[in-house]
Coordinates of C-alpha atoms and ligand atoms in Angstrom, one line a residue:
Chain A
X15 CA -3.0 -20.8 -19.8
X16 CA -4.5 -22.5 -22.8
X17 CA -8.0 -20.9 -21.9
X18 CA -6.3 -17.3 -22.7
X19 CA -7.9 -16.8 -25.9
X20 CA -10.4 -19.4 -26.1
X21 CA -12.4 -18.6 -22.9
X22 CA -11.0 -15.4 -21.2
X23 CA -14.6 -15.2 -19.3
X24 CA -13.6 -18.6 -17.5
X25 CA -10.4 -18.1 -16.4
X26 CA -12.3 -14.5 -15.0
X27 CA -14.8 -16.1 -13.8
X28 CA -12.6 -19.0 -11.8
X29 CA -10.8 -15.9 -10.5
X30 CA -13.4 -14.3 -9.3
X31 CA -14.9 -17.9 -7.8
X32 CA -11.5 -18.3 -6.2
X33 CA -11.4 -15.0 -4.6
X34 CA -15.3 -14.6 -3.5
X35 CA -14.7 -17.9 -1.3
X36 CA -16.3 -20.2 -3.9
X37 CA -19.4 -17.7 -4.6
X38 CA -21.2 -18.7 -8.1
X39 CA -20.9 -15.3 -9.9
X40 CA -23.2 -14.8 -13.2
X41 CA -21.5 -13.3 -16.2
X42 CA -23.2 -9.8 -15.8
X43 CA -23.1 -9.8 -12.1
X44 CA -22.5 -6.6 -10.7
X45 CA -19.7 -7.5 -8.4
X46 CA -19.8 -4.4 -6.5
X47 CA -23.6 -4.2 -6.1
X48 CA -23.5 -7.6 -4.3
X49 CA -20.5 -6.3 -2.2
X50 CA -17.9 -9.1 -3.5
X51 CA -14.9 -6.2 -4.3
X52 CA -12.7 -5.2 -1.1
X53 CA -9.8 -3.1 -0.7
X54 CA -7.4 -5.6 -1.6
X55 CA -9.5 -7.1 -4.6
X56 CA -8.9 -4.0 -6.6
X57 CA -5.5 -4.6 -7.1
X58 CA -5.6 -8.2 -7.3
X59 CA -7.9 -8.4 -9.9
X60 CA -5.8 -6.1 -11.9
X61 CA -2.3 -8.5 -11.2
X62 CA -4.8 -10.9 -12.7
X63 CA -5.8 -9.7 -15.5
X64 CA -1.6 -8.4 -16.5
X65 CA -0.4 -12.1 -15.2
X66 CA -2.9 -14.2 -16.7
X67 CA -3.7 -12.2 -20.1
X68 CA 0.1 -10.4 -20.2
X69 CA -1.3 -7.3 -20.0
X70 CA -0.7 -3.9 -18.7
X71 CA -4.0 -2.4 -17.4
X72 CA -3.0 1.7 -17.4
X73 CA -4.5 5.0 -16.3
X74 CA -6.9 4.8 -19.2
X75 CA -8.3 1.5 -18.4
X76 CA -9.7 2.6 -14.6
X77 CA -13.5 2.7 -15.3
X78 CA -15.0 1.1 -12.8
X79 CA -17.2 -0.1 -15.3
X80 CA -14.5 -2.1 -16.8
X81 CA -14.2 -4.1 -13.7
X82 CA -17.8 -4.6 -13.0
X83 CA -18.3 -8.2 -13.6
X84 CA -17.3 -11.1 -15.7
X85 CA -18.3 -9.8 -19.3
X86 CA -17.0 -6.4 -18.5
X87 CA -13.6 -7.6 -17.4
X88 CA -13.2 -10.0 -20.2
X89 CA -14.3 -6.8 -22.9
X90 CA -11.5 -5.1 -21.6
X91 CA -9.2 -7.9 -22.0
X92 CA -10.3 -8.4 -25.6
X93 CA -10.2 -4.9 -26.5
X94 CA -6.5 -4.5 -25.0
X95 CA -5.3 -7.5 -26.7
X96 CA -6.9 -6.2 -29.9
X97 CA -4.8 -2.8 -29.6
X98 CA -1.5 -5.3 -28.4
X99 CA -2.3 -6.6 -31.9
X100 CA -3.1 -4.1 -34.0
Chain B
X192 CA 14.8 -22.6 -5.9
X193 CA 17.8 -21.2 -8.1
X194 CA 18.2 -17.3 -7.2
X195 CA 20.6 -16.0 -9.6
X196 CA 22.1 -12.8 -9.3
X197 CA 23.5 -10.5 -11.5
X198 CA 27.3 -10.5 -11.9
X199 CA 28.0 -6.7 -11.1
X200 CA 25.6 -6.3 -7.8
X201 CA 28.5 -6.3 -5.4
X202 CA 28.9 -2.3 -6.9
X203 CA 26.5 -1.5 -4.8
X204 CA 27.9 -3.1 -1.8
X205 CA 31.0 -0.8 -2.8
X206 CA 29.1 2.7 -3.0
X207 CA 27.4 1.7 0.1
X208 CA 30.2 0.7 2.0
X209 CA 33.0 3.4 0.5
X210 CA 31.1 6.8 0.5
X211 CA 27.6 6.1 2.6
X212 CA 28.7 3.4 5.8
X213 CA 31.4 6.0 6.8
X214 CA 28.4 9.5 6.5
X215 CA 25.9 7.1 8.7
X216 CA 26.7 8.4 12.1
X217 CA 26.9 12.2 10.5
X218 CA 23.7 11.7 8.4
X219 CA 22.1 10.5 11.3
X220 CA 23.4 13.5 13.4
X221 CA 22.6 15.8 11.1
X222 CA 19.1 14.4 10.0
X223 CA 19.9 14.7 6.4
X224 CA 21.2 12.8 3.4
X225 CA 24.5 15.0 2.5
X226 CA 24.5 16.6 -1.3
X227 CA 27.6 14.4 -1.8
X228 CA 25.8 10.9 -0.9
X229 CA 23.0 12.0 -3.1
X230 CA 24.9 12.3 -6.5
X231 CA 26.9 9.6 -5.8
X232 CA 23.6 7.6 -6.2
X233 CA 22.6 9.4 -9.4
X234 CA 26.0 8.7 -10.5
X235 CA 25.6 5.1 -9.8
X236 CA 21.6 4.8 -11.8
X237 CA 20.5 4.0 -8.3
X238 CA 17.4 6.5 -8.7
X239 CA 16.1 4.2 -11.5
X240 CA 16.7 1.2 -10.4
X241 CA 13.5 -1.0 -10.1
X242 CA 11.3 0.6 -12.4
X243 CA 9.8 -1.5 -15.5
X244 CA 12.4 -1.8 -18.4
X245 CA 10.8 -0.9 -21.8
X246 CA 8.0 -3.8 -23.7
X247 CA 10.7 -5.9 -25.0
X248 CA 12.3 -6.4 -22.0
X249 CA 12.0 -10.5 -20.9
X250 CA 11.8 -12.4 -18.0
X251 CA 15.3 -13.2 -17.7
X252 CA 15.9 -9.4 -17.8
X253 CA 13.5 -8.1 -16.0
X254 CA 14.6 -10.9 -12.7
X255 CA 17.9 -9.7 -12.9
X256 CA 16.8 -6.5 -12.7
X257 CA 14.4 -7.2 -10.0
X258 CA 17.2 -9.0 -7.6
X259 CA 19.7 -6.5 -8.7
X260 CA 17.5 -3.8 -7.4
X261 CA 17.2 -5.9 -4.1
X262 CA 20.9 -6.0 -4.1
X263 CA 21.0 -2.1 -3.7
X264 CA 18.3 -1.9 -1.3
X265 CA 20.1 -4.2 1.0
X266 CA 23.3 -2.6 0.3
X267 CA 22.1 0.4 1.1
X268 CA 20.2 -0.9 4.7
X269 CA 23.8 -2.2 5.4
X270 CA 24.9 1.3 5.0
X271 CA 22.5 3.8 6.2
X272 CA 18.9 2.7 6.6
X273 CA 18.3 6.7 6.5
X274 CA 19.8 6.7 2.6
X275 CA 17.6 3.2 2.1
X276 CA 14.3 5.0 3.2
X277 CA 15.2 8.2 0.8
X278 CA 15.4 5.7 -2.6
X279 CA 12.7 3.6 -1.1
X280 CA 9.8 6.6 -1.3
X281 CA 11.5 7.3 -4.3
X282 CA 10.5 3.9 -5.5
X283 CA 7.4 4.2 -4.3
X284 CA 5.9 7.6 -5.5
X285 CA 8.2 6.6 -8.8
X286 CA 6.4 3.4 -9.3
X287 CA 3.2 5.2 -8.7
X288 CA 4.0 7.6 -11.4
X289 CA 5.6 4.8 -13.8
X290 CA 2.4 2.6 -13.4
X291 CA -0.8 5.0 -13.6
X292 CA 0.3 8.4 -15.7
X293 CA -0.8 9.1 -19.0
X294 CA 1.7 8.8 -21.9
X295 CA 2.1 12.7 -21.5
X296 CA 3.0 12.7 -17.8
X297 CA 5.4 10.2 -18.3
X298 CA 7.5 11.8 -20.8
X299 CA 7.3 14.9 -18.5
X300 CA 8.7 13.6 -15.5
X301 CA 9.6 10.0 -15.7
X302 CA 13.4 10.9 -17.4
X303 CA 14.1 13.1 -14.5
X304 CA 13.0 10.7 -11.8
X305 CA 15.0 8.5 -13.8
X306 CA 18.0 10.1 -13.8
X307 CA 17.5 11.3 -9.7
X308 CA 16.8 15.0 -10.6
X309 CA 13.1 14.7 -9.7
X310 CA 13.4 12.8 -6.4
X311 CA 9.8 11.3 -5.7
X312 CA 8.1 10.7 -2.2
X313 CA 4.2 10.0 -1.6
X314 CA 2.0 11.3 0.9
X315 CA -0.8 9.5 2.1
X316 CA -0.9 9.5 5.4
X317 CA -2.8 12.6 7.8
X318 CA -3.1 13.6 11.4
X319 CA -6.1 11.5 11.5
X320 CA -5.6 9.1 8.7
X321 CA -3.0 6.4 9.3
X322 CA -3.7 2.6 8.4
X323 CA -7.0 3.9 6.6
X324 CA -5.8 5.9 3.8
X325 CA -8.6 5.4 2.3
X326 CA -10.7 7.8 4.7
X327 CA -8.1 10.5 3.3
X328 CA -9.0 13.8 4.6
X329 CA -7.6 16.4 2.6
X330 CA -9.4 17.7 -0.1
X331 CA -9.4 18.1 -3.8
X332 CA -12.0 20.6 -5.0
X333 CA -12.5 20.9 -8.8
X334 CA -12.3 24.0 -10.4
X335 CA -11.6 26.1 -13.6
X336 CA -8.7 23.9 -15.3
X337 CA -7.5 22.1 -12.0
X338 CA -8.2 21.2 -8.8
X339 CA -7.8 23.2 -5.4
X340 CA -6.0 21.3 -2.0
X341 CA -6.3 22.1 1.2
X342 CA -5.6 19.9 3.8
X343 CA -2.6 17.9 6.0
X344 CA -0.1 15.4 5.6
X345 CA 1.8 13.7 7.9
X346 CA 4.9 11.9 8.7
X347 CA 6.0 12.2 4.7
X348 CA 9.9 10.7 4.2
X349 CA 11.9 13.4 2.0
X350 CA 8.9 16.0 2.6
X351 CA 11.5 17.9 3.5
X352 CA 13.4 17.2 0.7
X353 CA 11.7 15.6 -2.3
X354 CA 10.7 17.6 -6.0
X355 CA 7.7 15.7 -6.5
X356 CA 4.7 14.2 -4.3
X357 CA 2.5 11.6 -4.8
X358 CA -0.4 12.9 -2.6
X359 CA -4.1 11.2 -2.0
X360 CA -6.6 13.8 -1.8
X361 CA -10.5 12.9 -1.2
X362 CA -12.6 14.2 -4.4
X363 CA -16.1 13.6 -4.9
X364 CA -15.1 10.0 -6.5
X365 CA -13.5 8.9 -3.7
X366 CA -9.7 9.2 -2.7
X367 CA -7.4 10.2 -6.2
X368 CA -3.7 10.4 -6.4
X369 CA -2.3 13.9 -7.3
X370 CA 1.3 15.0 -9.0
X371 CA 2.3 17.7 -6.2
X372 CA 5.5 19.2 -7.4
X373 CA 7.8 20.6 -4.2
X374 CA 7.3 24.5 -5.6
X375 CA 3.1 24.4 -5.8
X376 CA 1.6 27.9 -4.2
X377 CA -0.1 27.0 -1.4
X378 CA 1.8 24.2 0.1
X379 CA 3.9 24.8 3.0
X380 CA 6.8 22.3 4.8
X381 CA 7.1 22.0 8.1
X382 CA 10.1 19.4 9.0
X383 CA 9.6 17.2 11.8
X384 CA 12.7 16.9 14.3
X385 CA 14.0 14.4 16.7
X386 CA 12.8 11.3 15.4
X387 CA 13.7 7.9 17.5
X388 CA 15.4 6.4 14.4
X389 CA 15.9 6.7 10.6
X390 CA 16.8 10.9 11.2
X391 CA 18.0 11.2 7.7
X392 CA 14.3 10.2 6.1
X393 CA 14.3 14.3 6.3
X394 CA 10.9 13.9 7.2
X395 CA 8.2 16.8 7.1
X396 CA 4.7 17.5 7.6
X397 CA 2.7 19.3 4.1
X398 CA 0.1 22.0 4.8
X399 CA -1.7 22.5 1.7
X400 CA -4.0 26.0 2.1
X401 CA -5.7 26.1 -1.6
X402 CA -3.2 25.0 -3.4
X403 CA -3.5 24.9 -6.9
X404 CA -2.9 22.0 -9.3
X405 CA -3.6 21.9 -13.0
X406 CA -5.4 19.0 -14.5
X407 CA -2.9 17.2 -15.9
X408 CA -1.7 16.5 -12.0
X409 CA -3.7 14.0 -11.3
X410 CA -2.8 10.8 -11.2
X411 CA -4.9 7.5 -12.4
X412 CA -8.5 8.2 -12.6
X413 CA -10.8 9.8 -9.7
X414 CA -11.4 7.3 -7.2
X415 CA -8.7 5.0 -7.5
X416 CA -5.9 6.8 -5.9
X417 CA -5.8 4.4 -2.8
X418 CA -7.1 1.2 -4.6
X419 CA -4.5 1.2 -7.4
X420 CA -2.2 4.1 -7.2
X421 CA -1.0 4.3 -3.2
X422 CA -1.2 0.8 -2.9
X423 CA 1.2 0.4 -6.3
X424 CA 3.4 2.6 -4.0
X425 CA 3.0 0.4 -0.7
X426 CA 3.9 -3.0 -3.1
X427 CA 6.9 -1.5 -4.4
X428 CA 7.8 -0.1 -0.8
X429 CA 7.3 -3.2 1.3
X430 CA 9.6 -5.5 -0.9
X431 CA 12.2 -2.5 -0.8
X432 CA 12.0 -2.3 3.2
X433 CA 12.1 -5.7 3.6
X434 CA 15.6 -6.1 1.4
X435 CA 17.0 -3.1 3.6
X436 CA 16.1 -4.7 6.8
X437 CA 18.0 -7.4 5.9
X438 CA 21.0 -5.5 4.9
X439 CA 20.4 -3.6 8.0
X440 CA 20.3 -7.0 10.3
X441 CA 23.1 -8.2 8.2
X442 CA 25.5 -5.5 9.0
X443 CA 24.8 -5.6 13.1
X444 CA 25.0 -9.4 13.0
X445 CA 28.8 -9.0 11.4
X446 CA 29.4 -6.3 13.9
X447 CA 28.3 -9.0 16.7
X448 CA 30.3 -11.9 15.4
X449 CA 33.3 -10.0 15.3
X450 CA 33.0 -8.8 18.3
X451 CA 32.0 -12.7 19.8
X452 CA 35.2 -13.9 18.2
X453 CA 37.6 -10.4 20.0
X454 CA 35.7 -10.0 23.5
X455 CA 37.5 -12.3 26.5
X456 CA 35.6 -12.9 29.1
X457 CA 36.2 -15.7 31.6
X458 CA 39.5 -16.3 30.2
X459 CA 37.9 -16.9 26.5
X460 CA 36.3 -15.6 23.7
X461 CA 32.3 -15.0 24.5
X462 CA 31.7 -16.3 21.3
X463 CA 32.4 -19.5 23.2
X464 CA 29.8 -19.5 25.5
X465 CA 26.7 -21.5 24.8
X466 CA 24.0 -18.9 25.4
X467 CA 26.0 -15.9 22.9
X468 CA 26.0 -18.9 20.3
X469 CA 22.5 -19.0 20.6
X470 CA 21.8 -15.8 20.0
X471 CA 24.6 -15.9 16.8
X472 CA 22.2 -19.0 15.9
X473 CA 19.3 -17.1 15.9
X474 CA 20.8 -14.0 14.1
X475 CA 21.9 -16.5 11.3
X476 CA 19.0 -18.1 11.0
X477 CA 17.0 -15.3 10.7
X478 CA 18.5 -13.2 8.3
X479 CA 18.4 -16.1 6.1
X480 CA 14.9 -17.2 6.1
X481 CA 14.7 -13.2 5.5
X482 CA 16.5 -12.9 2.4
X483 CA 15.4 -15.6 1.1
X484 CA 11.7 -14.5 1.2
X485 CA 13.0 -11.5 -0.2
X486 CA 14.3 -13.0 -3.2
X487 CA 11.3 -14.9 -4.0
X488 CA 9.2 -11.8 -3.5
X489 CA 11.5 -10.4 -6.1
X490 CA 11.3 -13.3 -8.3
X491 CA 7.5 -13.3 -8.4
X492 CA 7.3 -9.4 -8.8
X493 CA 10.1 -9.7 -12.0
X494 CA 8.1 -12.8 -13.2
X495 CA 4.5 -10.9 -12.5
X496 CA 3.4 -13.8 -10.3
X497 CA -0.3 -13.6 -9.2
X498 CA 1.4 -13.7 -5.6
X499 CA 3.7 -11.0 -5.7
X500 CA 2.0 -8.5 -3.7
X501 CA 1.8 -11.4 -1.0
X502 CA 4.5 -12.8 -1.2
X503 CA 6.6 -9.1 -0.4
X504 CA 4.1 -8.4 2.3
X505 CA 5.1 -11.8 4.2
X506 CA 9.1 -10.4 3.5
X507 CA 8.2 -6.9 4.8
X508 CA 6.1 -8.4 7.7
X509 CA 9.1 -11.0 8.2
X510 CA 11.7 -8.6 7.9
X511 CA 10.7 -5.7 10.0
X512 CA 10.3 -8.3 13.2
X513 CA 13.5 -10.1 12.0
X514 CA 16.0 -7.1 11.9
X515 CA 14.1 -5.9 15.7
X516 CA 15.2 -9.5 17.0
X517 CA 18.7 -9.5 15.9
X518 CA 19.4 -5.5 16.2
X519 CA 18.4 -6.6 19.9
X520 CA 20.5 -9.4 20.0
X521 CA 23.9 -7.7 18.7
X522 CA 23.7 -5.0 20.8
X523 CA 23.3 -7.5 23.5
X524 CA 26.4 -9.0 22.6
X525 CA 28.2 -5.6 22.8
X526 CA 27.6 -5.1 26.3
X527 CA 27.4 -1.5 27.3
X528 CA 29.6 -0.7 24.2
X529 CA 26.2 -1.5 22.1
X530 CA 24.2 1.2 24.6
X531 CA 26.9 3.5 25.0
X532 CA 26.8 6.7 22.7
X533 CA 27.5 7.6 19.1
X534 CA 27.5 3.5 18.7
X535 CA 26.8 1.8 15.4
X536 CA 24.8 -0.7 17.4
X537 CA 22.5 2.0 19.0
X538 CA 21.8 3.7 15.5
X539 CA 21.2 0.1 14.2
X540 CA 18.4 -0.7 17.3
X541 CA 16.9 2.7 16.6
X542 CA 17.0 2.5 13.2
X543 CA 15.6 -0.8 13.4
X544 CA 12.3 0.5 15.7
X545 CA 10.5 2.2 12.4
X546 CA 10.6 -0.5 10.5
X547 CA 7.6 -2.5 11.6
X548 CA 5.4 1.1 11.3
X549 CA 5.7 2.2 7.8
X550 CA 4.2 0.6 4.9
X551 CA 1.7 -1.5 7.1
X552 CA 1.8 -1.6 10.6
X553 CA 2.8 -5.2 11.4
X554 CA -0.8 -5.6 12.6
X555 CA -2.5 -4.4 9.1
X556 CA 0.2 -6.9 7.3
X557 CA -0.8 -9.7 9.0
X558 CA -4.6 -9.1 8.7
X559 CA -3.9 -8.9 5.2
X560 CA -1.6 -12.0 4.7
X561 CA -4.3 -13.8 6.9
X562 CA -7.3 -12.5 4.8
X563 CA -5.2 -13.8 1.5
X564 CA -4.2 -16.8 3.2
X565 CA -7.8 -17.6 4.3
X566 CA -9.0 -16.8 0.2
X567 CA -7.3 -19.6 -0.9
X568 CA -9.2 -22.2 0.7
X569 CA -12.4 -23.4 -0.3
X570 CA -14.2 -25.4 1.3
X571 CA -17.0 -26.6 -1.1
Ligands
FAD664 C1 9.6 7.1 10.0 C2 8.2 7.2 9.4 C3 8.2 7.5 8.0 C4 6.9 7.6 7.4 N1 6.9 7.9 6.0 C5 5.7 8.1 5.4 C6 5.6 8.5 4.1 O1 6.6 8.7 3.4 N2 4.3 8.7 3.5 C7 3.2 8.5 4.2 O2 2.1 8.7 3.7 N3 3.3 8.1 5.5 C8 4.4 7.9 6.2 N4 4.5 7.5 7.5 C9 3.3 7.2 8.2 C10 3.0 5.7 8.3 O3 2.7 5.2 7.0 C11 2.0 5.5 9.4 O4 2.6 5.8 10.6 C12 1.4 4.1 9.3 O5 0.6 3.8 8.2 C13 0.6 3.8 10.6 O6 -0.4 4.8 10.8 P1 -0.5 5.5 12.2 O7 0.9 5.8 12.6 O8 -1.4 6.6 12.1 O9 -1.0 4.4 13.1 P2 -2.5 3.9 13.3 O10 -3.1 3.6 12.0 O11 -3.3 4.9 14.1 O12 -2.3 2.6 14.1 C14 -2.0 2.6 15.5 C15 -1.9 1.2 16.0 O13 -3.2 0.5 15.7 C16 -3.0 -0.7 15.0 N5 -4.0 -0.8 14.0 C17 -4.5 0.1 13.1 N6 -5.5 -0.5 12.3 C18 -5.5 -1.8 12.6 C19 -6.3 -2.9 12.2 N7 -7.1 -2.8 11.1 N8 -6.0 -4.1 12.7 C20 -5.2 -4.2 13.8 N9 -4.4 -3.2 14.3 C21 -4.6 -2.0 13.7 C22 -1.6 -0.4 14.3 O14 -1.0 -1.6 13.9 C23 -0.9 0.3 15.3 O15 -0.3 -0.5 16.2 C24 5.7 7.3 8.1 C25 5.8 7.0 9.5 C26 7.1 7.0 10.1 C27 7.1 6.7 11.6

């Protein structure tokens, strides 16, 4: 996990490669729009983000617009860990 | 792989087997879950066992707790797969609750699920809606200070005898997870009788006619009450399911063995005979490869592996077909005394028939452990 803090878009973005069956996904690509997110994604993407960042994504943090694409993801990861800090 | 196990889990195997094994027959009988059985459990913590210990907790702890939790599950399949399925949809709507309230709701109710005065249950499924819960039918209308329900739900476990509901309703954003509590104006119970198996899930049918909900009931945000909050349930449930199957398979393989090693036939035991050992092998084997998926699901889910959710799918979807093979298979070994009446083996085999139905038909698991499956290969 040595990209955790470095270069949390990567790790996203390898996620989202890994689960989109290889698809090249742009930082500000709309996942949705393009039709990448399923029912199961949801969920998984979530277990992603608490495994691989150890953090707990709560009620407050559903916003679709959080998990919108790369950059979105990775602003909620940095503002969570920010509060974790604080 | 090193499984450990926590020192003191054999107290569930004591509860189960001292006060519930010897209600099973009655609870069954009577489809419901006697008053004593249920503060016995209290008594015991078993109504928060499984839910996330506080921040500090670490992974040590928390895996303990996970297989410990297991350990009660499968005790409690051993016992009465009825009592299982009552702390299982507590899990469930619990874990629901645990995960996705605000800070408010859970200091309001998650002591008192804690503690096993709130018992929990959620209700997704409708008369139309089964496998699909996203296509939830019943509705959630905003108005002043709350929301308005009316609708259907079906085929709900403790409906007819939980506090609290975990419900998906369909609002404008999409299906949303409510807090129903058990007294809300405007829902009514209707128990459901003669079920094949599992009698004591005390199961009910909810008619909701307007009924009213204040704000702070929902659950999560709009929209994500199947994505994230039912399907937090489902995880919890299928890894719960799948430990009581194999408790459930365990106690009618014991049953069968004993009975191999007493029953003369042809001048010996039948446990002698080639074809019974085969079916003994089989039973073995398969409650084996069954717990141990089980306690690597629980492993993963303690340790917050990225395959978790997988992982207890494949033990639910194993399990369920496992404990149908060797319920089978014991009560073949019985002879008519496995068909006859008021026999643990026929409660087993009945018991044993729901299993591959609820959380994920065995059909929806394995196009979802086949869709995962197929995710992880790339072929560029
Ligand atoms: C004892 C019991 C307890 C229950 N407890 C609860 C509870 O507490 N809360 C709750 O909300 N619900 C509960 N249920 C309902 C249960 O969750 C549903 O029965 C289950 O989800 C299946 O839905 P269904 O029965 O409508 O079957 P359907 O969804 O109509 O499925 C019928 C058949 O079609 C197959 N099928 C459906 N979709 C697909 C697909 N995509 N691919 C392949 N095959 C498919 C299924 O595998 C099945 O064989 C309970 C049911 C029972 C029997």
């Amino acid at each position: 996990m040595t990209d955790t803090k470095t270069n949390p878009q990567g790790a996203i973005a390898a996620f989202m490669t890994r689960s989109f069956d290889g698809a090249k996904i742009e930082p500000d690509q709309d996942i949705f729009e393009a039709g990448y997110g399923n029912s199961m994604f949801a969920m998984q993407l979530v277990a992603f983000v608490e495994s691989h960042f150890g953090l707990d994504i709560e009620a407050e943090d559903l916003e679709i617009d959080n998990f919108r694409s790369i950059n979105r993801v990775a602003a909620l990861v940095a503002r969570k860990q920010a509060m974790a800090a604080a | 792989m090193t499984v450990q196990t926590t020192p003191d889990h054999t107290r569930w195997d004591s509860l189960a087997q001292e006060v519930i094994a010897p209600l099973a027959a009655q609870i069954d009988q009577d489809a419901r879950v006697p008053q004593q059985v249920i503060m016995a459990l209290r008594q015991a913590g078993a109504f928060a066992s499984g839910f996330p210990g506080g921040p500090a907790t670490d992974q040590a702890e928390a895996l303990s707790a996970s297989l410990d939790h297991g350990q009660m599950h499968q005790a409690l399949g051993a016992a009465s797969a009825s009592v299982q399925g009552v702390l299982n949809v507590h899990h469930m709507g619990g874990s629901a609750l645990a995960k996705w309230s605000s800070k408010a709701q859970r200091s309001q109710w998650m002591p008192r699920v804690l503690s096993g005065e709130i018992c929990c249950a959620i209700a997704m499924t409708e008369p139309e809606v089964g496998s699909d819960i996203s296509a939830v039918q019943t509705q959630a209308r905003p108005v002043s200070g709350g929301y308005e329900l009316t609708g259907q739900k079906a085929w709900i476990t403790c409906g007819d005898f939980a506090d609290l509901f975990v419900l998906i309703a369909k609002t404008e954003a999409g299906p949303t997870a409510f807090l129903l509590p058990k007294q809300t104006k405007g829902l009514r119970i209707a128990p459901i009788e003669g079920l094949l198996g599992c009698r004591g899930y005390m199961m009910a049918n909810l008619h909701l006619e307007a009924a009213y909900l204040p704000e702070d009931h929902l659950l999560g945000r709009p929209g994500f009450g199947a994505s994230h909050v039912a399907v937090t349930g489902l995880e919890a449930g299928r890894l719960n399911l799948a430990w009581g199957c194999v408790g459930l398979a365990d106690a009618a393989c014991t049953l069968a063995l004993r009975r191999a090693k007493t029953r003369q036939q042809f001048g010996k035991p039948i446990g002698d005979f080639q074809l019974v050992q085969q079916m003994l092998a089989r039973m073995a084997t398969d409650i084996h490869a069954a717990r141990l998926m089980c306690q690597s699901a629980a492993t993963a889910r303690a340790l917050r592996q990225m395959d978790a959710a997988k992982q207890a799918t494949m033990a639910k979807y194993f399990a369920s077909q496992m404990v149908g093979r060797v319920t089978r298979d014991a009560q073949q070994i019985f002879g008519a005394e496995g068909i006859g009446p008021n026999t643990p083996m026929a409660l087993f085999h009945r018991d044993s028939r729901i299993m591959e139905v609820i959380e994920g038909t065995t059909q929806v698991l394995e196009s979802m452990i086949a869709r995962l499956s197929l995710s992880e290969v790339h072929l560029s």
